[in-house]
Amino acid sequence: EENHFFENADVLVLDSQYTGEEAIAKANWGHSIFCYAVDFANVWNVKKLFFFHHEPTYSDKKIYSILRAAKWYEDYSAKYDVDLNIAVEGQEIEI
């Protein structure tokens, strides 16, 4: 089994700009989707995941809807146990 730099991290801040549907439309833009971030955090046994690099045109409501979708994905699809959060400009994260 391969070791990963992020394995057993307390916190991971990861690009999760789009939903799956949006990522298909913007496939060559180089951004990730929230479910990949949740999957990576689970595989690497990360305790807290912060989604960042939000689409600049999104409202706060849209960004938090992505967080809700990620929590649904975590709870009902994958059965993971990662603390999911939205990264906010100027935020300080205690480790």
N, CA, C and O atoms as a MOPAC input file, in Angstrom:
PM7 MOZYME 1SCF
protein

 N      0.84400 1    -1.18700 1     0.00000 1
 C      0.00000 1     0.00000 1     0.00000 1
 C      0.88500 1     1.24400 1     0.00000 1
 O      1.90300 1     1.30700 1     0.68900 1
 N      0.48300 1     2.19000 1    -0.76000 1
 C      1.23200 1     3.43200 1    -0.91300 1
 C      0.92400 1     4.40100 1     0.23200 1
 O     -0.23600 1     4.55400 1     0.61300 1
 N      1.94000 1     5.04900 1     0.77600 1
 C      1.72400 1     6.08800 1     1.78200 1
 C      1.49700 1     7.41600 1     1.08400 1
 O      2.08400 1     7.68500 1     0.03600 1
 N      0.65300 1     8.23600 1     1.66400 1
 C      0.34200 1     9.54000 1     1.09400 1
 C      0.70600 1    10.63800 1     2.08300 1
 O      0.60300 1    10.46200 1     3.29700 1
 N      1.12700 1    11.75300 1     1.54900 1
 C      1.51700 1    12.90300 1     2.35600 1
 C      0.40000 1    13.33000 1     3.30600 1
 O      0.66900 1    13.75100 1     4.43200 1
 N     -0.84700 1    13.22300 1     2.86000 1
 C     -1.98200 1    13.71200 1     3.64000 1
 C     -2.52400 1    12.69300 1     4.63600 1
 O     -3.42400 1    13.01300 1     5.41300 1
 N     -2.00100 1    11.48800 1     4.62800 1
 C     -2.53100 1    10.42900 1     5.47100 1
 C     -2.52300 1    10.81700 1     6.94600 1
 O     -1.51600 1    11.29200 1     7.47200 1
 N     -3.66900 1    10.60500 1     7.60800 1
 C     -3.87400 1    10.88100 1     9.03200 1
 C     -3.72800 1    12.35700 1     9.39600 1
 O     -3.43400 1    12.68600 1    10.54600 1
 N     -3.92700 1    13.23300 1     8.44000 1
 C     -3.84200 1    14.67800 1     8.70900 1
 C     -4.99400 1    15.11800 1     9.60700 1
 O     -6.10300 1    14.59000 1     9.51900 1
 N     -4.72000 1    16.08100 1    10.46100 1
 C     -5.78300 1    16.66700 1    11.27900 1
 C     -6.70500 1    17.52300 1    10.42600 1
 O     -7.91800 1    17.53700 1    10.63500 1
 N     -6.11900 1    18.24700 1     9.45100 1
 C     -6.88700 1    19.16500 1     8.60200 1
 C     -6.38300 1    19.05700 1     7.16600 1
 O     -5.18200 1    18.94700 1     6.91900 1
 N     -7.32200 1    19.08900 1     6.22800 1
 C     -6.99500 1    19.14700 1     4.80600 1
 C     -7.85800 1    20.22900 1     4.17500 1
 O     -9.08200 1    20.20700 1     4.30300 1
 N     -7.22400 1    21.17100 1     3.49500 1
 C     -7.92500 1    22.22400 1     2.75800 1
 C     -7.75400 1    21.88000 1     1.28700 1
 O     -6.63300 1    21.84900 1     0.77800 1
 N     -8.87500 1    21.62000 1     0.59900 1
 C     -8.79300 1    21.06100 1    -0.74300 1
 C     -9.75700 1    21.76100 1    -1.69300 1
 O    -10.89400 1    22.06800 1    -1.33500 1
 N     -9.28500 1    22.00200 1    -2.89700 1
 C    -10.12200 1    22.56600 1    -3.96200 1
 C    -11.32100 1    21.65600 1    -4.18600 1
 O    -11.17000 1    20.45900 1    -4.43300 1
 N    -12.49000 1    22.22600 1    -4.09700 1
 C    -13.72600 1    21.46800 1    -4.32800 1
 C    -14.75600 1    22.44500 1    -4.86900 1
 O    -15.81800 1    22.65300 1    -4.28300 1
 N    -14.41500 1    23.02800 1    -5.98600 1
 C    -15.14900 1    24.16100 1    -6.53400 1
 C    -16.51400 1    23.80300 1    -7.09900 1
 O    -17.43100 1    24.62200 1    -7.04700 1
 N    -16.66900 1    22.61000 1    -7.63200 1
 C    -17.87600 1    22.31800 1    -8.40500 1
 C    -18.63200 1    21.09200 1    -7.92400 1
 O    -18.10600 1    20.24800 1    -7.20000 1
 N    -19.88900 1    21.02500 1    -8.35400 1
 C    -20.67300 1    19.80200 1    -8.24600 1
 C    -20.26300 1    18.91300 1    -9.41100 1
 O    -19.56700 1    19.36500 1   -10.32000 1
 N    -20.68300 1    17.67100 1    -9.39400 1
 C    -20.34900 1    16.75900 1   -10.48500 1
 C    -20.84000 1    17.24700 1   -11.83000 1
 O    -20.11200 1    17.19300 1   -12.82100 1
 N    -22.07100 1    17.72100 1   -11.86700 1
 C    -22.66400 1    18.22500 1   -13.11300 1
 C    -21.87700 1    19.41500 1   -13.66400 1
 O    -21.62100 1    19.49800 1   -14.86500 1
 N    -21.50300 1    20.32300 1   -12.78400 1
 C    -20.74800 1    21.50700 1   -13.21100 1
 C    -19.35100 1    21.12500 1   -13.69500 1
 O    -18.83100 1    21.72100 1   -14.63900 1
 N    -18.75200 1    20.13800 1   -13.05200 1
 C    -17.40200 1    19.71200 1   -13.43200 1
 C    -17.37200 1    19.12400 1   -14.83800 1
 O    -16.38900 1    19.28900 1   -15.56000 1
 N    -18.43300 1    18.44800 1   -15.22500 1
 C    -18.50700 1    17.89600 1   -16.58400 1
 C    -18.49900 1    19.02800 1   -17.60100 1
 O    -17.80100 1    18.95600 1   -18.61200 1
 N    -19.27100 1    20.06600 1   -17.33400 1
 C    -19.34400 1    21.20700 1   -18.24900 1
 C    -18.03200 1    21.98800 1   -18.30100 1
 O    -17.74500 1    22.66100 1   -19.29100 1
 N    -17.23600 1    21.89600 1   -17.23000 1
 C    -15.98700 1    22.66500 1   -17.13500 1
 C    -14.80000 1    21.71800 1   -16.94700 1
 O    -13.90000 1    21.98800 1   -16.15300 1
 N    -14.81000 1    20.61600 1   -17.68100 1
 C    -13.84700 1    19.52300 1   -17.48200 1
 C    -12.39300 1    19.95400 1   -17.61600 1
 O    -11.53400 1    19.39500 1   -16.93400 1
 N    -12.09400 1    20.89900 1   -18.44500 1
 C    -10.70200 1    21.30000 1   -18.66900 1
 C    -10.27300 1    22.50600 1   -17.83900 1
 O     -9.23300 1    23.10600 1   -18.11100 1
 N    -11.05300 1    22.86200 1   -16.84300 1
 C    -10.73700 1    24.03700 1   -16.03200 1
 C     -9.74800 1    23.72800 1   -14.91200 1
 O     -9.16700 1    24.65100 1   -14.34000 1
 N     -9.54600 1    22.45500 1   -14.58600 1
 C     -8.55600 1    22.07400 1   -13.58500 1
 C     -9.02200 1    22.15300 1   -12.14900 1
 O     -8.19800 1    22.25600 1   -11.24000 1
 N    -10.32600 1    22.10600 1   -11.92000 1
 C    -10.84200 1    22.16800 1   -10.55200 1
 C    -11.50600 1    20.85600 1   -10.17200 1
 O    -11.94000 1    20.09500 1   -11.03600 1
 N    -11.58100 1    20.60100 1    -8.88700 1
 C    -12.11600 1    19.35400 1    -8.37100 1
 C    -13.59000 1    19.49600 1    -7.99700 1
 O    -14.14600 1    20.59400 1    -7.97200 1
 N    -14.19900 1    18.34900 1    -7.70900 1
 C    -15.58800 1    18.34600 1    -7.24900 1
 C    -15.62400 1    17.87700 1    -5.79600 1
 O    -14.73000 1    17.16600 1    -5.33700 1
 N    -16.66600 1    18.28500 1    -5.08700 1
 C    -16.71300 1    18.04400 1    -3.64900 1
 C    -16.67000 1    16.56000 1    -3.28700 1
 O    -16.06900 1    16.19900 1    -2.27500 1
 N    -17.28900 1    15.69300 1    -4.08400 1
 C    -17.29700 1    14.27400 1    -3.71500 1
 C    -15.89700 1    13.66300 1    -3.80600 1
 O    -15.57400 1    12.75700 1    -3.03800 1
 N    -15.06200 1    14.14200 1    -4.72900 1
 C    -13.67000 1    13.67300 1    -4.76900 1
 C    -12.94800 1    14.07600 1    -3.48600 1
 O    -12.19700 1    13.28600 1    -2.91500 1
 N    -13.17800 1    15.29700 1    -3.04200 1
 C    -12.53000 1    15.77700 1    -1.81600 1
 C    -12.93300 1    14.90900 1    -0.62300 1
 O    -12.09000 1    14.55400 1     0.20000 1
 N    -14.22300 1    14.56900 1    -0.53100 1
 C    -14.70300 1    13.70900 1     0.55600 1
 C    -14.06100 1    12.32500 1     0.45100 1
 O    -13.62100 1    11.76300 1     1.45400 1
 N    -14.00800 1    11.78200 1    -0.75900 1
 C    -13.38800 1    10.46700 1    -0.95800 1
 C    -11.91600 1    10.47600 1    -0.55700 1
 O    -11.45800 1     9.57800 1     0.15000 1
 N    -11.17400 1    11.48700 1    -1.00400 1
 C     -9.75300 1    11.57800 1    -0.65400 1
 C     -9.57000 1    11.67500 1     0.86000 1
 O     -8.72400 1    10.99000 1     1.43300 1
 N    -10.36400 1    12.52400 1     1.49800 1
 C    -10.25200 1    12.70500 1     2.94700 1
 C    -10.51000 1    11.38700 1     3.67600 1
 O     -9.84000 1    11.07500 1     4.66000 1
 N    -11.47400 1    10.62200 1     3.19400 1
 C    -11.76100 1     9.33600 1     3.81900 1
 C    -10.61700 1     8.34700 1     3.61500 1
 O    -10.16600 1     7.71400 1     4.56900 1
 N    -10.15200 1     8.21300 1     2.39300 1
 C     -9.07300 1     7.27000 1     2.08900 1
 C     -7.81900 1     7.61200 1     2.89100 1
 O     -7.10600 1     6.71900 1     3.34700 1
 N     -7.55700 1     8.89100 1     3.05900 1
 C     -6.36400 1     9.33500 1     3.77400 1
 C     -6.59100 1     9.47200 1     5.28100 1
 O     -5.67700 1     9.85800 1     6.01000 1
 N     -7.80200 1     9.16000 1     5.75300 1
 C     -8.12900 1     9.22700 1     7.17600 1
 C     -7.92300 1    10.63200 1     7.75500 1
 O     -7.34600 1    10.79600 1     8.83000 1
 N     -8.39800 1    11.62100 1     7.03300 1
 C     -8.30700 1    13.02200 1     7.45800 1
 C     -9.42400 1    13.30800 1     8.46300 1
 O    -10.54600 1    12.83000 1     8.29600 1
 N     -9.12400 1    14.07700 1     9.49100 1
 C    -10.13400 1    14.37600 1    10.51000 1
 C    -11.08000 1    15.50700 1    10.09200 1
 O    -12.29600 1    15.38500 1    10.24800 1
 N    -10.52800 1    16.60800 1     9.56100 1
 C    -11.34000 1    17.76000 1     9.14400 1
 C    -10.99300 1    18.13500 1     7.71700 1
 O     -9.82200 1    18.25400 1     7.35700 1
 N    -12.02800 1    18.32000 1     6.90800 1
 C    -11.85100 1    18.72600 1     5.51600 1
 C    -12.49500 1    20.09000 1     5.31700 1
 O    -13.64800 1    20.30500 1     5.69000 1
 N    -11.73700 1    21.00700 1     4.72500 1
 C    -12.25800 1    22.32900 1     4.39000 1
 C    -12.29700 1    22.46900 1     2.87900 1
 O    -11.27300 1    22.33800 1     2.20700 1
 N    -13.48700 1    22.73700 1     2.34700 1
 C    -13.64300 1    22.99000 1     0.91800 1
 C    -13.23200 1    24.42900 1     0.63800 1
 O    -13.64400 1    25.34600 1     1.34800 1
 N    -12.41600 1    24.62800 1    -0.40400 1
 C    -12.03200 1    25.99500 1    -0.75400 1
 C    -11.93000 1    26.14000 1    -2.26300 1
 O    -12.18500 1    25.19900 1    -3.01500 1
 N    -11.55300 1    27.33000 1    -2.68800 1
 C    -11.45700 1    27.74400 1    -4.08100 1
 C    -12.84500 1    27.74700 1    -4.71000 1
 O    -13.09200 1    27.12000 1    -5.74000 1
 N    -13.72400 1    28.46600 1    -4.06100 1
 C    -15.12100 1    28.52100 1    -4.48700 1
 C    -15.26600 1    29.30600 1    -5.79000 1
 O    -14.50600 1    30.23600 1    -6.05900 1
 N    -16.23600 1    28.91900 1    -6.57600 1
 C    -16.56000 1    29.62900 1    -7.82000 1
 C    -16.90000 1    31.07900 1    -7.46600 1
 O    -17.81000 1    31.30800 1    -6.66900 1
 N    -16.19700 1    32.06500 1    -8.03500 1
 C    -16.40700 1    33.47200 1    -7.67000 1
 C    -17.83000 1    33.98200 1    -7.90800 1
 O    -18.26600 1    34.92700 1    -7.25000 1
 N    -18.54800 1    33.37000 1    -8.83200 1
 C    -19.91200 1    33.84400 1    -9.11500 1
 C    -20.94900 1    33.24800 1    -8.16800 1
 O    -22.11400 1    33.64500 1    -8.20900 1
 N    -20.55300 1    32.30800 1    -7.31900 1
 C    -21.51000 1    31.66300 1    -6.41200 1
 C    -21.85000 1    32.56500 1    -5.23800 1
 O    -20.99900 1    33.28400 1    -4.71400 1
 N    -23.08700 1    32.51200 1    -4.84500 1
 C    -23.53100 1    33.18300 1    -3.62100 1
 C    -23.16600 1    32.29300 1    -2.43000 1
 O    -22.82700 1    31.12200 1    -2.59800 1
 N    -23.24100 1    32.86300 1    -1.23300 1
 C    -23.02500 1    32.06100 1    -0.02800 1
 C    -24.01900 1    30.90200 1     0.01300 1
 O    -23.67400 1    29.78800 1     0.40800 1
 N    -25.24300 1    31.17400 1    -0.39600 1
 C    -26.28100 1    30.14100 1    -0.40100 1
 C    -25.86100 1    28.95300 1    -1.26800 1
 O    -26.03800 1    27.80300 1    -0.86500 1
 N    -25.31500 1    29.21500 1    -2.43400 1
 C    -24.86500 1    28.15600 1    -3.34000 1
 C    -23.69200 1    27.39400 1    -2.73200 1
 O    -23.64700 1    26.16600 1    -2.80200 1
 N    -22.75200 1    28.10700 1    -2.14100 1
 C    -21.58700 1    27.45400 1    -1.52900 1
 C    -22.03600 1    26.52400 1    -0.40300 1
 O    -21.55000 1    25.39900 1    -0.29200 1
 N    -22.96000 1    26.99400 1     0.42600 1
 C    -23.43700 1    26.15200 1     1.52300 1
 C    -24.32400 1    25.01300 1     1.03000 1
 O    -24.45200 1    23.99500 1     1.71100 1
 N    -24.93200 1    25.16900 1    -0.13600 1
 C    -25.68600 1    24.04700 1    -0.70800 1
 C    -24.72000 1    22.93600 1    -1.13900 1
 O    -25.05800 1    21.75500 1    -1.06600 1
 N    -23.53000 1    23.31400 1    -1.58400 1
 C    -22.50900 1    22.31400 1    -1.91500 1
 C    -22.06000 1    21.58400 1    -0.64600 1
 O    -21.85400 1    20.37100 1    -0.67000 1
 N    -21.90900 1    22.31500 1     0.45600 1
 C    -21.56100 1    21.67500 1     1.72600 1
 C    -22.65000 1    20.68600 1     2.14100 1
 O    -22.34400 1    19.57600 1     2.57600 1
 N    -23.91700 1    21.08100 1     2.01100 1
 C    -25.02100 1    20.16800 1     2.35100 1
 C    -24.98400 1    18.91800 1     1.47300 1
 O    -25.19400 1    17.80500 1     1.95500 1
 N    -24.71600 1    19.10900 1     0.19100 1
 C    -24.62700 1    17.96500 1    -0.72700 1
 C    -23.46100 1    17.05300 1    -0.33600 1
 O    -23.58000 1    15.82900 1    -0.40000 1
 N    -22.34800 1    17.64400 1     0.06300 1
 C    -21.18700 1    16.85500 1     0.48800 1
 C    -21.50800 1    16.05700 1     1.74500 1
 O    -21.10100 1    14.90200 1     1.87200 1
 N    -22.23500 1    16.66900 1     2.67400 1
 C    -22.62100 1    15.96100 1     3.90100 1
 C    -23.58000 1    14.82000 1     3.57300 1
 O    -23.49000 1    13.74200 1     4.16100 1
 N    -24.49300 1    15.05500 1     2.64000 1
 C    -25.38400 1    13.97900 1     2.20300 1
 C    -24.55700 1    12.85000 1     1.60000 1
 O    -24.76200 1    11.68200 1     1.92900 1
 N    -23.63600 1    13.19200 1     0.73100 1
 C    -22.77100 1    12.19300 1     0.09500 1
 C    -22.01200 1    11.39600 1     1.15300 1
 O    -21.92300 1    10.17000 1     1.07800 1
 N    -21.47500 1    12.09900 1     2.12500 1
 C    -20.72500 1    11.44100 1     3.19700 1
 C    -21.62600 1    10.50700 1     4.00300 1
 O    -21.24500 1     9.37300 1     4.29300 1
 N    -22.81200 1    10.97600 1     4.36300 1
 C    -23.71600 1    10.21100 1     5.22200 1
 C    -24.39100 1     9.03800 1     4.51800 1
 O    -24.48100 1     7.94500 1     5.07700 1
 N    -24.86200 1     9.26000 1     3.30000 1
 C    -25.72000 1     8.26800 1     2.65800 1
 C    -25.04500 1     7.45800 1     1.56500 1
 O    -25.46900 1     6.33400 1     1.29600 1
 N    -24.04000 1     7.97200 1     0.94600 1
 C    -23.39700 1     7.24800 1    -0.14600 1
 C    -22.14400 1     6.52100 1     0.30200 1
 O    -21.90800 1     5.37900 1    -0.09400 1
 N    -21.36000 1     7.16100 1     1.10500 1
 C    -20.03400 1     6.63400 1     1.38600 1
 C    -19.83700 1     6.18400 1     2.83500 1
 O    -18.91200 1     5.42400 1     3.11900 1
 N    -20.67800 1     6.63400 1     3.74200 1
 C    -20.57100 1     6.27800 1     5.16100 1
 C    -19.22600 1     6.67300 1     5.76800 1
 O    -18.63800 1     5.91900 1     6.54400 1
 N    -18.75600 1     7.84400 1     5.41100 1
 C    -17.48800 1     8.33600 1     5.93000 1
 C    -17.72600 1     9.08100 1     7.24200 1
 O    -18.86500 1     9.36500 1     7.61200 1
 N    -16.64100 1     9.38800 1     7.93200 1
 C    -16.73800 1    10.13800 1     9.18000 1
 C    -15.68200 1    11.23900 1     9.20100 1
 O    -14.78100 1    11.23900 1    10.03900 1
 N    -15.81000 1    12.17500 1     8.26400 1
 C    -14.89800 1    13.30900 1     8.16600 1
 C    -15.69500 1    14.55800 1     8.52700 1
 O    -16.83500 1    14.70700 1     8.08800 1
 N    -15.11600 1    15.45200 1     9.31700 1
 C    -15.76800 1    16.71700 1     9.67000 1
 C    -15.64000 1    17.66200 1     8.47300 1
 O    -14.54700 1    18.14100 1     8.17400 1
 N    -16.75900 1    17.93000 1     7.79000 1
 C    -16.75800 1    18.74100 1     6.56800 1
 C    -17.06300 1    20.19500 1     6.88200 1
 O    -17.94200 1    20.49400 1     7.68900 1
 N    -16.32000 1    21.11000 1     6.23100 1
 C    -16.44500 1    22.54500 1     6.49300 1
 C    -16.20700 1    23.34300 1     5.21900 1
 O    -15.62800 1    22.84400 1     4.25400 1
 N    -16.66300 1    24.58600 1     5.23600 1
 C    -16.38100 1    25.54500 1     4.17000 1
 C    -15.24100 1    26.44100 1     4.65000 1
 O    -15.31700 1    27.00900 1     5.74000 1
 N    -14.20200 1    26.56900 1     3.85800 1
 C    -13.12200 1    27.50500 1     4.17900 1
 C    -13.61400 1    28.91900 1     3.88600 1
 O    -14.23700 1    29.17400 1     2.85600 1
 N    -13.32600 1    29.81800 1     4.79900 1
 C    -13.77300 1    31.20400 1     4.69600 1
 C    -12.54500 1    32.11100 1     4.74100 1
 O    -11.62900 1    31.89000 1     5.53400 1
 N    -12.53300 1    33.12100 1     3.89700 1
 C    -11.40300 1    34.05000 1     3.85300 1
 C    -11.13400 1    34.63200 1     5.23500 1
 O    -12.05000 1    35.10000 1     5.91200 1
 N     -9.87000 1    34.59800 1     5.64800 1
 C     -9.46500 1    35.14200 1     6.93800 1
 C     -9.66500 1    34.18600 1     8.10400 1
 O     -9.31300 1    34.50800 1     9.23900 1
 N    -10.21700 1    33.03100 1     7.83800 1
 C    -10.49500 1    32.05300 1     8.88400 1
 C     -9.20100 1    31.47700 1     9.44800 1
 O     -8.24800 1    31.22600 1     8.71000 1
 N     -9.17800 1    31.27400 1    10.74800 1
 C     -8.05900 1    30.59800 1    11.39500 1
 C     -8.54800 1    29.24400 1    11.86600 1
 O     -9.61800 1    29.13000 1    12.46400 1
 N     -7.75900 1    28.22100 1    11.59500 1
 C     -8.13100 1    26.85400 1    11.94600 1
 C     -7.22700 1    26.38300 1    13.07000 1
 O     -6.00200 1    26.40600 1    12.94600 1
 N     -7.83800 1    25.95600 1    14.16600 1
 C     -7.06500 1    25.45200 1    15.28800 1
 C     -6.79100 1    23.96900 1    15.08100 1
 O     -7.69100 1    23.19500 1    14.75600 1
 N     -5.53700 1    23.58900 1    15.27400 1
 C     -5.14900 1    22.18500 1    15.08600 1
 C     -4.77600 1    21.58700 1    16.42800 1
 O     -4.41700 1    20.41200 1    16.50100 1

